[in-house]
XYZ file of C-alpha atoms in Angstrom:
127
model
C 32.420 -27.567 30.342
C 34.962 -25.104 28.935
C 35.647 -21.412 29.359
C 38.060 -19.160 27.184
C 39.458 -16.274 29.366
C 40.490 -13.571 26.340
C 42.510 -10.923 29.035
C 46.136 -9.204 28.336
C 45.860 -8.971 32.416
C 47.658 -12.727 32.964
C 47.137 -12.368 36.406
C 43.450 -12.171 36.201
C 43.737 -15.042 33.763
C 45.568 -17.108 36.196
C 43.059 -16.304 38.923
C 40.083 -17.361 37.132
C 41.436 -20.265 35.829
C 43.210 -21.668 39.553
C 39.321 -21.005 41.368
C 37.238 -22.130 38.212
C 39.737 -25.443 38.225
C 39.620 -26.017 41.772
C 36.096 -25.282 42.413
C 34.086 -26.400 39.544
C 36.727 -28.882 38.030
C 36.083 -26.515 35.038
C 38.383 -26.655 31.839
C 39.712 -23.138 31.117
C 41.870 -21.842 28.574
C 43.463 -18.753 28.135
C 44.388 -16.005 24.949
C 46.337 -12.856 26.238
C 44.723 -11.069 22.731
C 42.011 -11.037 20.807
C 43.274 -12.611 17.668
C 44.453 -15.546 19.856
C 41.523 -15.508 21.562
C 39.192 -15.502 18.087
C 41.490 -18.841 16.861
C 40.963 -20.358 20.311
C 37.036 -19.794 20.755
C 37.145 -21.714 16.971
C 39.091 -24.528 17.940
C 37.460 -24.964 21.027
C 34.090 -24.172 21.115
C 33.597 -23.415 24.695
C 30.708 -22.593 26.714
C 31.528 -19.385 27.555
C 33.842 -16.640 26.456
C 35.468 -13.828 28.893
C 36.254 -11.235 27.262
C 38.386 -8.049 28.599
C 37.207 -5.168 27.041
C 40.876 -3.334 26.637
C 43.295 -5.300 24.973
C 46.546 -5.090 22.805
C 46.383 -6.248 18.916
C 42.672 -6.495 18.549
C 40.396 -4.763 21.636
C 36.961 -6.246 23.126
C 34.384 -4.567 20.344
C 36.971 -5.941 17.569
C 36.858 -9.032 19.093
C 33.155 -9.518 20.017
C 32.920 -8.290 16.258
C 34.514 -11.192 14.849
C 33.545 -13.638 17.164
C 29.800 -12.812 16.064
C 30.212 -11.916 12.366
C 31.904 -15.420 12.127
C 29.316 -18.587 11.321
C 32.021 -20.844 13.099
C 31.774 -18.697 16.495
C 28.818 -16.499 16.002
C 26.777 -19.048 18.506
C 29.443 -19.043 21.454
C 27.767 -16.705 24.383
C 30.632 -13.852 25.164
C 30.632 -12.092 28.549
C 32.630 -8.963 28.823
C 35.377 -8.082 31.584
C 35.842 -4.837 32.282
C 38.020 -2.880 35.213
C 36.179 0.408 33.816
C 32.221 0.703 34.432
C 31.474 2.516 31.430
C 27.559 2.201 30.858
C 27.882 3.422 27.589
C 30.179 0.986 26.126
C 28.700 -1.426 28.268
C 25.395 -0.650 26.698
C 27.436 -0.694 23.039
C 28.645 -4.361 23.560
C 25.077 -5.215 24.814
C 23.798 -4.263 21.663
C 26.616 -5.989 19.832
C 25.372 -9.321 21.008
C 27.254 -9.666 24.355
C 25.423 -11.618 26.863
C 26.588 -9.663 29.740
C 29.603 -8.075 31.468
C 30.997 -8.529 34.639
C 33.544 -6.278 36.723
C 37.042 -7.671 37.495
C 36.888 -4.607 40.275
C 35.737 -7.137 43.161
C 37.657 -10.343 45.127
C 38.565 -13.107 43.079
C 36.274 -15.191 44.617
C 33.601 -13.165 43.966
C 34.487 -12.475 40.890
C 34.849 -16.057 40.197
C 30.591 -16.471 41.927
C 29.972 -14.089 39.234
C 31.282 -15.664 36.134
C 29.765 -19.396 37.980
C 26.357 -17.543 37.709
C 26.178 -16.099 34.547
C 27.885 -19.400 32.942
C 24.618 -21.454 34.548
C 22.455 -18.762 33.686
C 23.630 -18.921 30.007
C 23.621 -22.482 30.152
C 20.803 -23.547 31.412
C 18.736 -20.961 29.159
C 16.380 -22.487 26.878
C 17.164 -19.444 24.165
């Protein structure tokens, strides 16, 4: 199994992917932008995308927006990060095509439970 972390905040990237490593013996990768991150999810096809809603070069909608306008990505399952609850944009991405969000506001190791569940959630679905 894979996971792309797409989050400027390289801390929180180095978090998730130390736990998800250790724990799960779960590949992740990391983009610290969403142009990165859009050339990574390509290349590697993972099983689930984080994506951090506030970014530098291209921001979360921009990204989710390419990720699912493009044939080549359009069928990878994106969760959103976010450190703001906004229901609204959370609602917004939702719409979009997002598969859920999750708040980085909680311990890393719950944080990392969080993002275990909703990959075997998203995996395991038969739609």
């Amino acid at each position: 199994m894979k996971i792309l972390i797409i989050d400027d905040a390289k801390d929180v990237r180095r978090i998730i992917k130390f736990l998800f490593e250790k724990k799960y013996g779960i590949d992740v990768y990391e983009a610290d932008n969403g142009h990165d991150g859009f050339e990574l999810a390509y290349v590697l096809q993972p099983d689930l995308i984080l994506l951090d809603f506030i970014m530098p070069v291209m921001d979360g909608r921009e990204t989710l927006e390419k990720i699912l306008s493009d044939p080549r990505t359009k069928m990878l399952p994106v969760v959103m990060l976010t450190s703001k609850e906004s229901k609204e944009e959370t609602r917004r991405m939702m719409q979009m095509g997002a598969k859920g969000w999750i708040s980085k506001m909680v311990p890393a190791t719950e944080l990392t439970e969080h993002i275990y569940r909703k990959l075997t959630e998203i995996t395991t679905s038969p739609y």
